[in-house]
Coordinates of C-alpha atoms and ligand atoms in Angstrom, one line a residue:
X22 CA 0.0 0.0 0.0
X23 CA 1.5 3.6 -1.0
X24 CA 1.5 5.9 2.1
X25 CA -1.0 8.0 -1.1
X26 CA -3.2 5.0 -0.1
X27 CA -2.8 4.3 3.5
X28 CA -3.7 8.6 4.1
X29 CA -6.8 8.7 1.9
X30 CA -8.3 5.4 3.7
X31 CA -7.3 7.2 7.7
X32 CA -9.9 8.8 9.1
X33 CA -9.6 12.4 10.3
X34 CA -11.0 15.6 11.6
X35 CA -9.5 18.8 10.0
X36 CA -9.4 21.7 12.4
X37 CA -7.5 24.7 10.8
X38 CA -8.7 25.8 7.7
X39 CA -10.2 29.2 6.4
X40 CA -13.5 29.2 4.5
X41 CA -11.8 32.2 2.5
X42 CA -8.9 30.4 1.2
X43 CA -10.6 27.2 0.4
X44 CA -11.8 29.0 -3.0
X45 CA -10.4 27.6 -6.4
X46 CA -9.5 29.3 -9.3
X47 CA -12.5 27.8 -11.8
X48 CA -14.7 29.1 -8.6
X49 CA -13.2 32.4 -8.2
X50 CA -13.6 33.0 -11.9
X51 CA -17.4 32.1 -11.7
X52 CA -18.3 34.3 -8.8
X53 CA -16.5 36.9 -10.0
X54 CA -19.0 37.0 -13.5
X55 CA -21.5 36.3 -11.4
X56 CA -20.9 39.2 -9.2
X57 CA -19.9 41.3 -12.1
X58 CA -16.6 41.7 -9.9
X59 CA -13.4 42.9 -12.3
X60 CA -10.3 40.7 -11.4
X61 CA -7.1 40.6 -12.4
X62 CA -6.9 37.2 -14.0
X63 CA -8.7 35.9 -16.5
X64 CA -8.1 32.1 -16.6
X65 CA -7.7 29.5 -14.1
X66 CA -3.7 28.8 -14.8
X67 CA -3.1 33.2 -14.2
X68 CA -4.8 33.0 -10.8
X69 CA -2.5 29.9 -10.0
X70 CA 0.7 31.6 -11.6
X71 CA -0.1 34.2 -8.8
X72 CA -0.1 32.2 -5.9
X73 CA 3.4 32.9 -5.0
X74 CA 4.6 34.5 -2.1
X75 CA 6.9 35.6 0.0
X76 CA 5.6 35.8 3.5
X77 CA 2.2 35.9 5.3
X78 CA 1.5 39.9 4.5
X79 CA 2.1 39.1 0.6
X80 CA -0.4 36.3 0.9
X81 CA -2.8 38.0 3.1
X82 CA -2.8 41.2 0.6
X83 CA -4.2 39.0 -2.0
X84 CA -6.5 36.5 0.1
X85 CA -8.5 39.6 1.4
X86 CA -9.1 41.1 -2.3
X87 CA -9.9 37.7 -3.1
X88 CA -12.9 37.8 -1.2
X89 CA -14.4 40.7 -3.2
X90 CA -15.8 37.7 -5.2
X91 CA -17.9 36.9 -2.6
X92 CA -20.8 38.4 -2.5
X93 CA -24.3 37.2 -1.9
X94 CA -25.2 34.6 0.6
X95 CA -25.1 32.0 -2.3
X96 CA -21.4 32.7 -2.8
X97 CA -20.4 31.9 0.9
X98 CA -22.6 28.4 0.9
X99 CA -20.6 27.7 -2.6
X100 CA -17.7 28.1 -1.0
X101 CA -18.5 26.1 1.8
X102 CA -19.9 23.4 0.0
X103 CA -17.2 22.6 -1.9
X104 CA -14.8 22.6 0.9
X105 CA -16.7 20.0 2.4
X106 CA -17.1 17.9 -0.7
X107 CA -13.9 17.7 -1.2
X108 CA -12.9 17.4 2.7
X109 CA -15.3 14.3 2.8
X110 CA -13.3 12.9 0.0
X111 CA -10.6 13.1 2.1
X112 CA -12.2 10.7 4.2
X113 CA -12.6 14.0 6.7
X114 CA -15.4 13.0 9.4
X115 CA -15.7 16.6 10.8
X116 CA -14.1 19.4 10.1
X117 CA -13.7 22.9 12.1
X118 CA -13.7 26.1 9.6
X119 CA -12.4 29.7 9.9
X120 CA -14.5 32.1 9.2
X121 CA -13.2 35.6 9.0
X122 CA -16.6 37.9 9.5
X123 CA -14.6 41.2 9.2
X124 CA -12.9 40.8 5.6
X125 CA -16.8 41.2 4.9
X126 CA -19.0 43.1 6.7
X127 CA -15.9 46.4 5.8
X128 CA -17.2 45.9 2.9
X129 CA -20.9 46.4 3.1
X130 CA -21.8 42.7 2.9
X131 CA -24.1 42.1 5.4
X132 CA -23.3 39.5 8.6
X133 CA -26.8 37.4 7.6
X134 CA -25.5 36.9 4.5
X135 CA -22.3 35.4 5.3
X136 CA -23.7 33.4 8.3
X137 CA -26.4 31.9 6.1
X138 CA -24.6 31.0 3.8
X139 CA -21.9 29.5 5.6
X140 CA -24.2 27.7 8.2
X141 CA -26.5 26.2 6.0
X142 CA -23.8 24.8 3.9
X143 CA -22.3 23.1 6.8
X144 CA -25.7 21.8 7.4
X145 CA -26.2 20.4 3.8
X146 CA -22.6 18.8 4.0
X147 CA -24.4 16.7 7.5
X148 CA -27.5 15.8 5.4
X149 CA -25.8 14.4 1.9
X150 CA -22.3 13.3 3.2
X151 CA -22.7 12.9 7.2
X152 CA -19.7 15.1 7.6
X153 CA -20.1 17.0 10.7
X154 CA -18.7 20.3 11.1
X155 CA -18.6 23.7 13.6
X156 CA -17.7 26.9 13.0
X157 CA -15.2 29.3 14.6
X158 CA -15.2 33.1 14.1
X159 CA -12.2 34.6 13.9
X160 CA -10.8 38.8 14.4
X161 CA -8.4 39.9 12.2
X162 CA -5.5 40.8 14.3
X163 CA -4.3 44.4 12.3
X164 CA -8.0 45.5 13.3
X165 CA -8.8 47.0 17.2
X166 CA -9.8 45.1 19.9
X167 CA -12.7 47.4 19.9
X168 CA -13.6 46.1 16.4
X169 CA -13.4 42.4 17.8
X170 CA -16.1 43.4 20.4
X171 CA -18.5 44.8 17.9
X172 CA -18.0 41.8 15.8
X173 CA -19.0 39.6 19.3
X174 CA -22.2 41.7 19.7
X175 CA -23.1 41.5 16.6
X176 CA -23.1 37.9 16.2
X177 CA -25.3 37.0 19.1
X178 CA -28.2 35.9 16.8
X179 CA -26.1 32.7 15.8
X180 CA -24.5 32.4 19.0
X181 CA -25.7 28.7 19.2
X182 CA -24.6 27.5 15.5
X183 CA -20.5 28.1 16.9
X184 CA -18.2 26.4 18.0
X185 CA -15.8 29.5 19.6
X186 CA -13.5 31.8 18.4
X187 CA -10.0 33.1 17.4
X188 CA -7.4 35.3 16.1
X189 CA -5.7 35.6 12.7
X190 CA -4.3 37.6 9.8
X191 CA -1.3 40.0 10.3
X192 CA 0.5 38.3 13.3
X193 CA 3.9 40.0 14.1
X194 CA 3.7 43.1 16.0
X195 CA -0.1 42.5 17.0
X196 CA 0.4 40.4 19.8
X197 CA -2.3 37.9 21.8
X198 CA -2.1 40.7 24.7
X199 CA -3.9 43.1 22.3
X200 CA -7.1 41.0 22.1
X201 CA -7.1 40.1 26.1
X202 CA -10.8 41.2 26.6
X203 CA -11.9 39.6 23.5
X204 CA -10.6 36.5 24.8
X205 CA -12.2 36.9 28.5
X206 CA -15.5 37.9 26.7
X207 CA -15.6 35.1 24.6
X208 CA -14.8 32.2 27.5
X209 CA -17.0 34.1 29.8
X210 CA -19.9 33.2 26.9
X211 CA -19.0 29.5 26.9
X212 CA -17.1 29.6 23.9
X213 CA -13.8 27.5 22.9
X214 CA -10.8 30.0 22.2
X215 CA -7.9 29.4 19.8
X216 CA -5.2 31.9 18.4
X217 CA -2.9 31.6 15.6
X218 CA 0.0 32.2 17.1
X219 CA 3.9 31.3 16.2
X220 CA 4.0 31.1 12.4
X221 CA 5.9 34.0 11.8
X222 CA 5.3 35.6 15.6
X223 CA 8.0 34.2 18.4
X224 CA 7.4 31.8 20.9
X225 CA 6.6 34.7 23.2
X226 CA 3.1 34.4 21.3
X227 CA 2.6 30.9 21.5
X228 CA 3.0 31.8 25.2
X229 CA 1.3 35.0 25.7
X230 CA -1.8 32.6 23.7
X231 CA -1.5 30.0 26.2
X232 CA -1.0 31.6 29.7
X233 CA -2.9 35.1 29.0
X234 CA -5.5 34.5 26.4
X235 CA -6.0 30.9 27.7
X236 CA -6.4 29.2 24.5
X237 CA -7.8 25.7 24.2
X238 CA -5.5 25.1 21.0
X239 CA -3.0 26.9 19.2
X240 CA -3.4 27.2 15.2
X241 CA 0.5 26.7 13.8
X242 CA 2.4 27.1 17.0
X243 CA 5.8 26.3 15.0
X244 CA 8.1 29.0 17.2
X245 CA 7.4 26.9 20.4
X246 CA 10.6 24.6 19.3
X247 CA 12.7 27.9 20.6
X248 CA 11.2 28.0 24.3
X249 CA 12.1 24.2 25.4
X250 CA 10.2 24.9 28.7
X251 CA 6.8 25.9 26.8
X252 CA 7.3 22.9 24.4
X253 CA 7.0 20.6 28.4
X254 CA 4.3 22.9 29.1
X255 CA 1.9 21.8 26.0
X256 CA 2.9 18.6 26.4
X257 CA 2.2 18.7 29.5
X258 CA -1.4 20.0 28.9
X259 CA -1.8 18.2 25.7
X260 CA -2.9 21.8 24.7
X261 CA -3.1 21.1 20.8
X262 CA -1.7 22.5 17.9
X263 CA -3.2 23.0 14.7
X264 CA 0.0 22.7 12.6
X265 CA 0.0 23.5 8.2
X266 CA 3.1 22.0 6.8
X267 CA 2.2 22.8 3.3
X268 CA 1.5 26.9 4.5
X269 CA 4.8 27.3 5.8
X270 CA 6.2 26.1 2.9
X271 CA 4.5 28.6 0.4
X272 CA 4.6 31.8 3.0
X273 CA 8.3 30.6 3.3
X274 CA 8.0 29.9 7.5
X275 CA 10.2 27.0 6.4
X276 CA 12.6 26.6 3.8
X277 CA 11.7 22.5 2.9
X278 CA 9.2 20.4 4.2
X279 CA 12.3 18.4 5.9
X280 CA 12.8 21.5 8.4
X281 CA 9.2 21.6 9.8
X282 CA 9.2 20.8 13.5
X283 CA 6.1 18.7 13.4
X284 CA 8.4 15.0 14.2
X285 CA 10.1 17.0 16.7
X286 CA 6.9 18.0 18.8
X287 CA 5.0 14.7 17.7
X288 CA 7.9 13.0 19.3
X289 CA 7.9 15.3 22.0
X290 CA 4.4 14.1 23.5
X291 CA 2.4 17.4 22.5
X292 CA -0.8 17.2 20.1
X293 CA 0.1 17.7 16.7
X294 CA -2.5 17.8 14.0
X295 CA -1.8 17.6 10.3
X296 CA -4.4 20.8 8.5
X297 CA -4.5 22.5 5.0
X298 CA -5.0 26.2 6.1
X299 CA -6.0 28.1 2.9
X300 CA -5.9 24.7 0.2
X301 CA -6.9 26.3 -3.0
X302 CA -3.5 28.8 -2.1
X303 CA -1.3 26.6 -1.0
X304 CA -1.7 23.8 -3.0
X305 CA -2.7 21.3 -1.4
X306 CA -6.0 19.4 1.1
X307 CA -5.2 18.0 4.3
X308 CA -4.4 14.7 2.5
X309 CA -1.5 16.2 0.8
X310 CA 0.0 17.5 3.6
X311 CA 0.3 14.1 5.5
X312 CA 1.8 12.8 2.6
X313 CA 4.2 15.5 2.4
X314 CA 4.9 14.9 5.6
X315 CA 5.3 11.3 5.5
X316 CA 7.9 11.6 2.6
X317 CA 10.0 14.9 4.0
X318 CA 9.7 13.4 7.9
X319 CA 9.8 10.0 7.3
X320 CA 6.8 9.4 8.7
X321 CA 5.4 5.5 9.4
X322 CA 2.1 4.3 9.7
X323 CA 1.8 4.4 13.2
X324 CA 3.1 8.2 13.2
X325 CA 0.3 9.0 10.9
X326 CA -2.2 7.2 12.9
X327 CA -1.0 8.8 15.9
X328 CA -1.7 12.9 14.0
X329 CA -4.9 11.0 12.9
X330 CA -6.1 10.0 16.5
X331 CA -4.6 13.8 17.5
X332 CA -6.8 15.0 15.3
X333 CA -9.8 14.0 17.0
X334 CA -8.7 14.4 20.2
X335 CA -8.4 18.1 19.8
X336 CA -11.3 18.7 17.8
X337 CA -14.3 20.5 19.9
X338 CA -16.8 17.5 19.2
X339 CA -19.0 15.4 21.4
X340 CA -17.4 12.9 23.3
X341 CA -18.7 9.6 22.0
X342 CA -18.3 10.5 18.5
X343 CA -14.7 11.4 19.6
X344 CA -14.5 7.7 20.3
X345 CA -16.1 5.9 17.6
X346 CA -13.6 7.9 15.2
X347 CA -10.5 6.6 16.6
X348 CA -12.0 3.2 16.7
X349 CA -12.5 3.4 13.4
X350 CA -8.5 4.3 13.0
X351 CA -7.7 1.4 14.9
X352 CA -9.7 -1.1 12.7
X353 CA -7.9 0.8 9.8
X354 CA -4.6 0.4 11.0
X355 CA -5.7 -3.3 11.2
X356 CA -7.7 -3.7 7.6
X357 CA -5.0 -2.2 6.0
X358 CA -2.0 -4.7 7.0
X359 CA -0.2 -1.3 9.2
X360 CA -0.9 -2.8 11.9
X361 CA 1.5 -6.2 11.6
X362 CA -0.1 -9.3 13.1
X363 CA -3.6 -8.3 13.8
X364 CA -4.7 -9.1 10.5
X365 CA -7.4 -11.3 10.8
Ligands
ADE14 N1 -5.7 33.9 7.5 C1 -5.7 33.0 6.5 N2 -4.6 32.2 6.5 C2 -3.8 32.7 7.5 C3 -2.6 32.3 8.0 N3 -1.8 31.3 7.5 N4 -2.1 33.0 9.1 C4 -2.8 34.0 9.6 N5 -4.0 34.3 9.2 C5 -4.5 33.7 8.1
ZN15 ZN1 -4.6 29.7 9.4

């Protein structure tokens, strides 16, 4: 069996990716005539020729005028849709999306519009493929604290169709300290936290996330390898992180796939999980980036099982469907001859 083969048949949860940057080029193209948006590209192989970049602001200045394509309510539950669809085929069983509110409502779109959309994608996804899946709302991190607030407020109608919320965008120089009240707010209402913290920011952030905003994950997290006494600290806690191999490659975190810390920290004892962060971008579903771990980390079945089982034990879902899905790793490992003598 090719480890191509032994990835599409493990069963996962994904649980960093961004709705936004989940959009493919033969989609862009269509909501953007649809939307009578001008773009910049006219075929499917321009828009990929431009997905190049150099760090996380280059990216970021194009993701955001990306999402000028959508639009109407329809656009967002497109979007969503086919993230889900092609999750599912994946063999995802529940996935956790980013939703970034903010890139927007600045621009006149309306909040019921993106929630609809969004929400009632997820919940088609449930009825055709039984993929379950929660939503987490994340502040962009160049805008206030103040602005993070408003969006809070403003999202109480849907309050009970979320899962939490987070941080993201812009990281260096906006630190997790900025957003302290958001934070307190949001666990105060019940809600799961997570920050993206340490992808191009220093451990200081992965720490600042942990011990002031009191995150229940951390999305990336790669800088905690410099802070040996943090690293002891989320293993520890088996506080999670949501780790993108295939994102720090393109936004140049790392310079190869071989220098990504991920064997380190697996090895370590923390929870590591294997995500896609923006797909259409970067090139690659949550899939591809085991396998590109596998090959660059030398990764063996049992490692991949273990990011697998990870997977679910950080993901914000009920308990006994938590354990049903790393049963059915276990009788994978087994049906698929990884698992050396327990072949029936
Ligand atoms: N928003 C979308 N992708 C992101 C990333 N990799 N880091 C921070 N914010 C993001
Ligand atoms: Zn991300």
């Amino acid at each position: 069996m090719t480890p191509e083969q032994f990835v599409a048949g493990l069963p996962k949860a994904e649980l960093h990716m961004h709705i936004e940057g989940s959009i493919e080029p033969d989609l862009f193209l269509r909501l953007a005539r649809r939307n009578g948006v001008a773009v910049r590209w006219q075929t499917e192989e321009e828009l990929r020729a431009a997905y190049r970049f150099t760090d996380l602001q280059d990216f970021l200045d194009l993701y955001y005028d990306g999402c000028r394509v959508l639009v109407k309510s329809q656009d967002f539950h497109d979007v969503t849709r086919e993230y889900l669809r092609r999750a599912h085929a994946d063999y995802v069983l529940h996935a956790e999306l980013f939703l970034g509110p903010q890139g927007h409502t600045t621009r006149g779109i309306p909040l019921a519009a993106v929630m609809e959309g969004v929400l009632g994608a997820m919940a088609d996804a449930h009825a055709e493929d039984a993929v379950t899946s929660g939503l987490i709302v994340l502040a962009q991190r160049h805008r206030s604290e103040e602005e993070a607030l408003a969006m809070l407020d403003a999202l109480q109608p849907w309050y009970g169709q979320l899962l939490g919320f987070g941080l993201g965008g812009a990281e260096v120089g906006n630190p997790p300290a900025k957003f302290a009240e958001f934070f307190r707010r949001c666990r105060e209402l019940g809600f799961k936290v997570v920050a993206h913290a340490g992808e191009e920011g220093p451990a200081a952030y992965v720490r600042d996330s942990v011990e002031l905003l009191e995150v229940d994950r951390v999305d990336h997290g790669n800088a905690c390898v410099d802070d040996p006494s943090l690293v002891a600290e989320l293993a520890g806690r088996r506080i999670p992180l949501t780790m993108c191999p295939l994102s720090n490659l393109k936004l140049q975190v790392i310079p190869a796939v071989d220098a990504h810390p991920l064997k380190r920290l697996l090895d370590a004892g923390l929870c590591v999980t294997v995500n896609s962060d923006d797909p259409s971008y970067f090139g690659g579903y949550v899939n591809d980036n085991y396998v590109a771990c596998q090959q660059a980390l030398g990764l063996d079945h049992e490692d991949l099982a273990r990011l697998a089982r990870n997977s679910f034990e950080a993901a914000f879902m009920p308990e006994a469907q938590r354990v049903d899905a790393i049963a059915r790793i276990d009788d994978w490992l087994t049906r698929s001859g990884a698992r050396a003598g327990e072949r029936e």
